[in-house]
Coordinates of C-alpha atoms and ligand atoms in Angstrom, one line a residue:
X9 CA 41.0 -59.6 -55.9
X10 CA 41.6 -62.8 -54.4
X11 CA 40.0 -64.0 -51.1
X12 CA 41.3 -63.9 -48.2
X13 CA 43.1 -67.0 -47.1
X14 CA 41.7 -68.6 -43.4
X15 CA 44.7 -69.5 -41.5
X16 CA 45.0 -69.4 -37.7
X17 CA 48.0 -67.5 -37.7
X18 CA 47.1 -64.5 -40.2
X19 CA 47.1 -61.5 -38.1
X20 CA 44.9 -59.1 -39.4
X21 CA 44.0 -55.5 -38.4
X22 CA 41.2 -56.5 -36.0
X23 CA 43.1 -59.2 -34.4
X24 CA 46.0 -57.1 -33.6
X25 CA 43.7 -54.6 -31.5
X26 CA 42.1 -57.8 -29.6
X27 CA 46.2 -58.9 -28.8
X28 CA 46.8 -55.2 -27.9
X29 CA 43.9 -55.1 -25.5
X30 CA 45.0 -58.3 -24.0
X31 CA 48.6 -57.7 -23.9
X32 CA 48.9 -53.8 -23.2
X33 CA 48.8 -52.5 -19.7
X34 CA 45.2 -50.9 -19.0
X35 CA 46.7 -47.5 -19.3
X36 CA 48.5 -47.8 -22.2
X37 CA 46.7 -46.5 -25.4
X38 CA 44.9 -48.9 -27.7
X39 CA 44.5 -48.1 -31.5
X40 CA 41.5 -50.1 -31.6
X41 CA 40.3 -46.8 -28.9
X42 CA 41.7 -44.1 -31.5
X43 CA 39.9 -41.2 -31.5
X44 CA 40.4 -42.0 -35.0
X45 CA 41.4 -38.4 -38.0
X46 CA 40.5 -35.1 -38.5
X47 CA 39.3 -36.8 -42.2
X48 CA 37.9 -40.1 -41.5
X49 CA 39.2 -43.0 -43.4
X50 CA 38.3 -46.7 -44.3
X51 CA 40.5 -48.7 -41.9
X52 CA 43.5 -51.0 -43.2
X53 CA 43.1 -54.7 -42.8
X54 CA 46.3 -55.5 -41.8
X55 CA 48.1 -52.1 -39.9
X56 CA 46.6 -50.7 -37.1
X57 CA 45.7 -46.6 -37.1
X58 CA 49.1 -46.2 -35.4
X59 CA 51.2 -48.3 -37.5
X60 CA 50.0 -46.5 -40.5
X61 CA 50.7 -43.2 -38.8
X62 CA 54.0 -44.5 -38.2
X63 CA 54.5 -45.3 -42.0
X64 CA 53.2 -42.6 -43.2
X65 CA 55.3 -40.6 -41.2
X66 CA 58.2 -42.5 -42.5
X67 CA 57.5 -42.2 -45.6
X68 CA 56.9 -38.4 -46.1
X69 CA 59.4 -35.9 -48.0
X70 CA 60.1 -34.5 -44.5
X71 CA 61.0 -37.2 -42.9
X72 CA 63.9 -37.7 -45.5
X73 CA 64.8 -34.2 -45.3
X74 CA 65.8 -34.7 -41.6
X75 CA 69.2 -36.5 -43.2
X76 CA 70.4 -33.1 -44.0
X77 CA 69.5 -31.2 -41.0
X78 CA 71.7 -30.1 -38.3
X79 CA 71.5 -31.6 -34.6
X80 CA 74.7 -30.2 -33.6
X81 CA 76.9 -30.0 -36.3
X82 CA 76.5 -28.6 -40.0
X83 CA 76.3 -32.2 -42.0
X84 CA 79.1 -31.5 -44.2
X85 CA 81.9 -30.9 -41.1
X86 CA 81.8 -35.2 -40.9
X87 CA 80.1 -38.5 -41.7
X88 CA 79.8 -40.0 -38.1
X89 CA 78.4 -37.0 -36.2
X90 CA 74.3 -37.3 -35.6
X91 CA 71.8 -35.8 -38.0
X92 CA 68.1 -34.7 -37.1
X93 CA 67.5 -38.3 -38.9
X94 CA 70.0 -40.4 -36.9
X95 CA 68.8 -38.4 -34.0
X96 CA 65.0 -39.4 -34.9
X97 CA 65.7 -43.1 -35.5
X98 CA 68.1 -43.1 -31.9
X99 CA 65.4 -41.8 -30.1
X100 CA 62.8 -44.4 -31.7
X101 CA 64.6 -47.2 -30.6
X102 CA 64.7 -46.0 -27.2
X103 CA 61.3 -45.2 -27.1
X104 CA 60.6 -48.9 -28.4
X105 CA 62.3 -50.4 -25.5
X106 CA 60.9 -48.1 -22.8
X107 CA 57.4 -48.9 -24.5
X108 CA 57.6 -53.0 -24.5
X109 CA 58.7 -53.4 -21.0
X110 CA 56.4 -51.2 -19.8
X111 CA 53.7 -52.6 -21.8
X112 CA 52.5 -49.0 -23.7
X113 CA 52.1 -49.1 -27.4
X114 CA 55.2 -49.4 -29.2
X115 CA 53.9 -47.8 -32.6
X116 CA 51.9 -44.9 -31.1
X117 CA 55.6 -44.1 -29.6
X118 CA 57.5 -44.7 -32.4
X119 CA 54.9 -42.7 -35.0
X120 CA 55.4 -39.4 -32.5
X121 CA 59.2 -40.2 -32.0
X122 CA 59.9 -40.4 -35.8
X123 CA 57.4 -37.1 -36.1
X124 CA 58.9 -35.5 -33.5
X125 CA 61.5 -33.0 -35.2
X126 CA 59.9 -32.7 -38.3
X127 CA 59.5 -29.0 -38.1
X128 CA 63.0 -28.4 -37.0
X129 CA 64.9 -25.7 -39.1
X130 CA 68.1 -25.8 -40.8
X131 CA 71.0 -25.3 -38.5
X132 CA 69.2 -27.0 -35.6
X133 CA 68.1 -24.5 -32.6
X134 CA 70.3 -21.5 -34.6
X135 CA 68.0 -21.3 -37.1
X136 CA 64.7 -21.5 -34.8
X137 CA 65.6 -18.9 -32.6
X138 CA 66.3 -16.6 -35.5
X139 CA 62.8 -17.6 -37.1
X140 CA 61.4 -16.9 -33.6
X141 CA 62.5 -13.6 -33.5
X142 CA 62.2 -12.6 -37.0
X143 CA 58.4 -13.7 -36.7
X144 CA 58.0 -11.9 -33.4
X145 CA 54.9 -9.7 -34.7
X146 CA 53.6 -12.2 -36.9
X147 CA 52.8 -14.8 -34.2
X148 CA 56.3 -16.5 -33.7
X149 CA 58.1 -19.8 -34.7
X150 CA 58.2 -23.2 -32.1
X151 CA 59.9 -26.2 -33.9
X152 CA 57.0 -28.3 -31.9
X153 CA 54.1 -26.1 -33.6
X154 CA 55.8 -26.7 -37.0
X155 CA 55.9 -30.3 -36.5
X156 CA 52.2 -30.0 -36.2
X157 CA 51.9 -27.7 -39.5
X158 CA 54.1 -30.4 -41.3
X159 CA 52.0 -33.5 -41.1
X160 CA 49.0 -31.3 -40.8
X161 CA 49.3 -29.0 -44.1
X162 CA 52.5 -29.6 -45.8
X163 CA 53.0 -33.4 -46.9
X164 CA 49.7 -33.2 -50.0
X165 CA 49.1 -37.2 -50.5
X166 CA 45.8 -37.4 -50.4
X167 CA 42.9 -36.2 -52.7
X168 CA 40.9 -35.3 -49.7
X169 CA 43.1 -34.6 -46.8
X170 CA 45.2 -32.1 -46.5
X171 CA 48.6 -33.6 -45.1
X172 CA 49.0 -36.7 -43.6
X173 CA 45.5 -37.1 -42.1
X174 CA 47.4 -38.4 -38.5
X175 CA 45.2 -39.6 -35.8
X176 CA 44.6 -37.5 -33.2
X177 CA 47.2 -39.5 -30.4
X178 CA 49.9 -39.0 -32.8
X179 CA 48.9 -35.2 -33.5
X180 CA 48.1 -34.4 -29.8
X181 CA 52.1 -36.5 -28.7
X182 CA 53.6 -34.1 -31.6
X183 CA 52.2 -31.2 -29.9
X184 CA 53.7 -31.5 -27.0
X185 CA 52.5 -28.7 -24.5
X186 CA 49.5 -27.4 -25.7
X187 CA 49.3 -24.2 -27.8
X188 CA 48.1 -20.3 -27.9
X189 CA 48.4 -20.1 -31.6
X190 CA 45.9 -20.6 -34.6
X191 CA 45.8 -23.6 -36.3
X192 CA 44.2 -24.1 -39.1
X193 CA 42.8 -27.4 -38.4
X194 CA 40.8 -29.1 -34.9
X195 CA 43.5 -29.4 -32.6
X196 CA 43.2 -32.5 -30.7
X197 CA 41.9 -32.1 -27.1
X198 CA 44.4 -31.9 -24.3
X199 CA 44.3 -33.1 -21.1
X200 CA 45.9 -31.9 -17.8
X201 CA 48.9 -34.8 -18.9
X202 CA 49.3 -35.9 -22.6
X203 CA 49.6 -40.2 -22.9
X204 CA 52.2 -41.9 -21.5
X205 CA 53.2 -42.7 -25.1
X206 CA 53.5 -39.5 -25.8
X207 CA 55.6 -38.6 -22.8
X208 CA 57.7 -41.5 -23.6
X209 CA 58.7 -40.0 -26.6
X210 CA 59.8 -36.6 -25.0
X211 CA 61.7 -39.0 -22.3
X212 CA 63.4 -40.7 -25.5
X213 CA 64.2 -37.7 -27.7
X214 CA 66.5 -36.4 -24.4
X215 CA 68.1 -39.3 -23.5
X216 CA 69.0 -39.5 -27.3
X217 CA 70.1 -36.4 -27.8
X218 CA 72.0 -36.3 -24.4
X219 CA 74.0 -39.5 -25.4
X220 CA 74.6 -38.8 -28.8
X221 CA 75.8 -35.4 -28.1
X222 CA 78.4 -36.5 -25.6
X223 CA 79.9 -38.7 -28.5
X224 CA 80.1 -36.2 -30.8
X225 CA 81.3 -33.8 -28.4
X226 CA 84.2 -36.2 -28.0
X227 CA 84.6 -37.0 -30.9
X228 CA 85.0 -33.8 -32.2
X229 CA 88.0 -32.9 -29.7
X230 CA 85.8 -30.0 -28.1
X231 CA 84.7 -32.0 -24.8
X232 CA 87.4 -33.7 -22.8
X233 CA 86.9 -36.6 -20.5
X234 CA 88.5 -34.8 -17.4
X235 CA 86.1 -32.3 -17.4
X236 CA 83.4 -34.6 -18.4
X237 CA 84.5 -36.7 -14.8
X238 CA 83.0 -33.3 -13.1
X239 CA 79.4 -34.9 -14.0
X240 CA 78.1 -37.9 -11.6
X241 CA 76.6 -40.0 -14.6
X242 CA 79.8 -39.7 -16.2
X243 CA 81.8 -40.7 -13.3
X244 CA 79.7 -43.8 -12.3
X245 CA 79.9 -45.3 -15.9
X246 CA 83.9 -44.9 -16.3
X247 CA 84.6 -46.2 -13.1
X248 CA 82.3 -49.0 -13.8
X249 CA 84.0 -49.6 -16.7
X250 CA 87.3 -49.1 -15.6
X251 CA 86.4 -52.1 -12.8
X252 CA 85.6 -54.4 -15.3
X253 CA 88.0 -53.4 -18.2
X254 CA 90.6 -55.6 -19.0
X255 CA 94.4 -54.0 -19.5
X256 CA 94.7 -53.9 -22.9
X257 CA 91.5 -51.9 -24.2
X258 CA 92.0 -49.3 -26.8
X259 CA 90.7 -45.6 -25.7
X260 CA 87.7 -45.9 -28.9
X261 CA 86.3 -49.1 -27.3
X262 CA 86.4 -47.6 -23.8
X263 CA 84.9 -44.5 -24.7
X264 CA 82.1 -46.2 -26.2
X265 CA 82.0 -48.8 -23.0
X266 CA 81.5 -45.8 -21.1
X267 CA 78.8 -43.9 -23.5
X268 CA 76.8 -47.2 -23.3
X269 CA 77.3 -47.1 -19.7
X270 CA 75.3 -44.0 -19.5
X271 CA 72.3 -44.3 -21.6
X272 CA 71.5 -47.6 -20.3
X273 CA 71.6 -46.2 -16.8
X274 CA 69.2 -43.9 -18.2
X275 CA 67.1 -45.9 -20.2
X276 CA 67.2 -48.2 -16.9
X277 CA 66.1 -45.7 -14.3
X278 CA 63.6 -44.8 -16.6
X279 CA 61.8 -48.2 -16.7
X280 CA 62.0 -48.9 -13.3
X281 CA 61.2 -45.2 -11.8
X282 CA 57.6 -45.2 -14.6
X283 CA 56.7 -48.6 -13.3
X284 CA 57.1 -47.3 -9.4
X285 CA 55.0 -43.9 -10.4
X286 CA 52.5 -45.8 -12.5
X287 CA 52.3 -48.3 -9.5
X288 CA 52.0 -45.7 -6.7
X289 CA 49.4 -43.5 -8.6
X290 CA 46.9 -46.0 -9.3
X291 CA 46.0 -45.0 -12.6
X292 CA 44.2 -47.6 -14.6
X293 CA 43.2 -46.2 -17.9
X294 CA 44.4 -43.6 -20.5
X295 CA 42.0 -40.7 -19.1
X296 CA 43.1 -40.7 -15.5
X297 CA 47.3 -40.3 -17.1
X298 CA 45.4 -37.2 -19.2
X299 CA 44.4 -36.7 -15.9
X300 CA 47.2 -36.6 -13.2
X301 CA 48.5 -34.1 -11.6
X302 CA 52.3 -34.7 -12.6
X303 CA 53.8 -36.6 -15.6
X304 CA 54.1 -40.5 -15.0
X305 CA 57.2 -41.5 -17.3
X306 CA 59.9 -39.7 -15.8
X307 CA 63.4 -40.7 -14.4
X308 CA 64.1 -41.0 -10.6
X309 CA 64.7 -38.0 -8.4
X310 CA 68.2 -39.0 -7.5
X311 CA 69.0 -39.5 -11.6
X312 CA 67.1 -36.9 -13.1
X313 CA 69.3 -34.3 -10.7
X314 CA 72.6 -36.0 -12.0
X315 CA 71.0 -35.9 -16.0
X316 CA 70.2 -31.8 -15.2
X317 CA 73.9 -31.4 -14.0
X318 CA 75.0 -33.2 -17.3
X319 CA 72.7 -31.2 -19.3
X320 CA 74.0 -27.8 -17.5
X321 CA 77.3 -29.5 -18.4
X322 CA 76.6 -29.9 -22.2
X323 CA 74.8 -26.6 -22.3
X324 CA 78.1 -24.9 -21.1
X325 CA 81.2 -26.9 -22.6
X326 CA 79.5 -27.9 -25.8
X327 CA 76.7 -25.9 -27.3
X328 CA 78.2 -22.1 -26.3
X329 CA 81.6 -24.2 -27.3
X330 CA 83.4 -20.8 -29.6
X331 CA 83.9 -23.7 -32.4
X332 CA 79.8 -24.6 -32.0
X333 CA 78.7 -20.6 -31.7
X334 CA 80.7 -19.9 -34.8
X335 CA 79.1 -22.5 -36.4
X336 CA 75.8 -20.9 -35.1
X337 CA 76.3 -17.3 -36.3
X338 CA 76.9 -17.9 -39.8
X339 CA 73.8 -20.4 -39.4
X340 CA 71.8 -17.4 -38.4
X341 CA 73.0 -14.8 -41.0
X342 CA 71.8 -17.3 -43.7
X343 CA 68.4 -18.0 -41.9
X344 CA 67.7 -14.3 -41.6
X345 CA 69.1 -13.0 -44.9
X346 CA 66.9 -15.6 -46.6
X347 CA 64.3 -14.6 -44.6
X348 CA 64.3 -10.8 -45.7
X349 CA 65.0 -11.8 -49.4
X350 CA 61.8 -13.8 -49.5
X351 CA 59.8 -11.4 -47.2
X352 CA 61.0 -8.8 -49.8
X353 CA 60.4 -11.0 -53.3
X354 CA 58.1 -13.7 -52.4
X355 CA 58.2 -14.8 -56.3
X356 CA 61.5 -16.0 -55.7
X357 CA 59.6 -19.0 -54.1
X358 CA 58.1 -21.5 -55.6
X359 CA 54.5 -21.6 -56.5
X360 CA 53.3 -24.0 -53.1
X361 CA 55.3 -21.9 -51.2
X362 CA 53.6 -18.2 -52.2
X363 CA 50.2 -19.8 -52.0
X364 CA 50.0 -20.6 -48.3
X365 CA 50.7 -16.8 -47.8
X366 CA 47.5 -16.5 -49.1
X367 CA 45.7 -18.2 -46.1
X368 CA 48.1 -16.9 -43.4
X369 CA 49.9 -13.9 -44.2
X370 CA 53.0 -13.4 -46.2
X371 CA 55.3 -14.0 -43.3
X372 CA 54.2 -17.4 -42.2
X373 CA 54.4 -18.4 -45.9
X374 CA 58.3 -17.3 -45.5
X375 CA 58.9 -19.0 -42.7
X376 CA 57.1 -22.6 -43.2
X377 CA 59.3 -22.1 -46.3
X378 CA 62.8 -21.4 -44.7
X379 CA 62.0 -23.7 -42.3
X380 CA 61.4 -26.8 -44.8
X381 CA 64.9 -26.5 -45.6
X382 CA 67.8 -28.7 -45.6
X383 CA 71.1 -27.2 -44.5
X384 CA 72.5 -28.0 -47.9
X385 CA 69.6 -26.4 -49.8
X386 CA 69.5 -23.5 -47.2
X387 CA 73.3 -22.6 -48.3
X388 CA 73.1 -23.2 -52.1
X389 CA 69.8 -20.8 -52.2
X390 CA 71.7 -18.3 -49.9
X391 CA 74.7 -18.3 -52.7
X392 CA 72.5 -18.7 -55.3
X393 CA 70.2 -15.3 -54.6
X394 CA 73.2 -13.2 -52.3
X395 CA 76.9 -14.5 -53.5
X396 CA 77.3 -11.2 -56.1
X397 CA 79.5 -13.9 -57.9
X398 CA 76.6 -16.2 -58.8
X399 CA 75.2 -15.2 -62.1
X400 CA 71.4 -14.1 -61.8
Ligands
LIG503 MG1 64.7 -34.3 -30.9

């Protein structure tokens, strides 16, 4: 192995911690503070415990899966609308801004962002709510609580760790609100308030999904801008850009004008309105934010009530659309005839899949199987073991 070269500007492991504790603001989290894995681990010399999370994250068979997972619509219905991963990688970049001018830690919010739907179903919230109910007596389904199971249990790259061996900020951000349900491993422990990092990330992942989805709704002909000029965020960014526009730009480019319009408002508010909280509450380490009696990265009052009437808007025009609910009932009949041919002949899974039933009852074992599954693979096993025209 050859020595390590001395050079003033090599940035190794340990020097990256001293530049976060100098650089970070005093309630952002450090990874030189981690409260380190469940299965502890010699440290890397040059990535920090969060920057590995992050790449390990990045790197696991889930995380390539999200390509072929629904946000809103089924991935083969068109190449531009948002999958779980362009969802995942939108949010991240969001999450990286918020992060640097606030001063927080950039990777512990980008390893929970990029973790953050790993335990989504196939057919997006169609196929949770289905799991949900079809595991109502066997302890029920939550995308977060997957998300947990996936880089807890599922992901087997290590010889002795199960999982991805996380530390415990990224596993207690990707937990979200706590939880009433068994887990086979130490949960981390849970403050009043998870870290701002964490919150950050839940921040991002709505201001993502909130943006992206208006595009798509757009662009798939099912929300219109007349109605969409109901909503105050809406009507503030078009007639901003309507101000400025000059006579001759296309509908596309205005469109888009507008759609950045909005999610930099948002992204905006939500600087400005964390820095005024974080001001006024005084807090000046990470255990007085686990602390607090409120969540500190939030949007202001007046935006957040506009961003709900948006979000009513979207829930009503968009996701109980007739075109989007069809979608979501034929998503549903494949999740929960899969569901009862596996409940029924849990051979017909593979080996890994049958095994876990073993440690947490045959049902669980169905569902953290169903729920691994891309859209794609979800239909081609529904033909495969229900089209009577498939051959056995
Ligand atoms: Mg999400």
């Amino acid at each position: 192995m050859p020595s390590i070269p001395t050079s003033p500007w090599l940035l190794d492991r340990e020097a990256m911690e001293k530049d976060e504790a100098a650089r970070l603001a005093p309630y952002a989290v450090r990874a030189g503070d981690s409260a380190g894995r469940v299965h502890p681990e010699e440290r890397h010399r040059y990535r920090t415990d969060f920057q590995r999370d992050r790449d390990r994250i990045l790197h696991s068979r889930a995380f390539r899966r999200l390509e072929y997972k629904t946000q809103v619509f089924v991935h083969h219905e068109g190449d531009h609308y948002r999958n779980r991963l362009t969802h995942t990688l939108e949010g991240a970049t969001i999450a990286r801004t918020v992060c640097r001018a606030l001063r927080l830690n950039e990777d512990l919010a980008e390893a929970v962002t990029l973790a953050h739907d790993l335990g989504h179903t196939p057919f997006g919230h169609a196929g949770e709510r289905v799991l949900d109910e079809l595991m109502r007596d066997d302890g029920g389904f939550d995308h977060n609580r997957q998300s947990l199971r996936v880089v807890d249990l599922f992901e087997d790259r290590y010889p002795d760790a199960p999982g991805l061996n996380l530390t415990q900020e990224t596993r207690e951000g990707i937990l979200k609100h706590g939880c009433s349900w068994e887990h086979p491993l130490p949960l981390p422990p849970l403050g009043k308030q998870r870290t701002l990092e964490a919150q950050l990330a839940d921040a991002a992942d709505e201001i993502a999904y909130m943006h992206h989805d208006l595009d798509d709704g757009l662009r798939a002909g099912i929300l219109d801008e007349a109605a969409l000029g109901e909503t105050a965020l809406w009507q503030r960014a078009r007639d901003g850009v309507d101000r400025d526009a000059t006579a001759d730009v296309n509908d596309n480019v205005r469109r888009s004008r507008i759609l950045t319009a909005i999610i930099n408002e948002l992204i905006t508010d939500l600087i400005e309105a964390s820095a005024a909280r974080l001001e006024g509450s005084r807090v000046c380490c990470v255990e007085e934010v686990r602390a607090a009696d409120r969540a500190l990265i939030a949007l202001s009052d007046p935006v957040a009530t506009d961003k709900l009437a948006l979000k009513r808007f979207l829930l009503e025009r968009f996701y109980r659309h007739p075109r989007v609910r069809h979608m979501t009932r034929k998503a549903e009949g494949v999740i929960a005839e899969l569901f009862a041919v596996y409940r029924e002949s849990p051979e017909l899974m593979p080996g890994a899949g049958r095994g876990r039933g073993e440690d947490e009852g045959p049902a669980r074992a169905v569902a953290d199987y169903v729920a691994g599954m891309t859209d794609r693979f979800a239909m081609s096993e529904h033909r495969r073991l229900l089209d009577p025209h498939e051959p056995c």
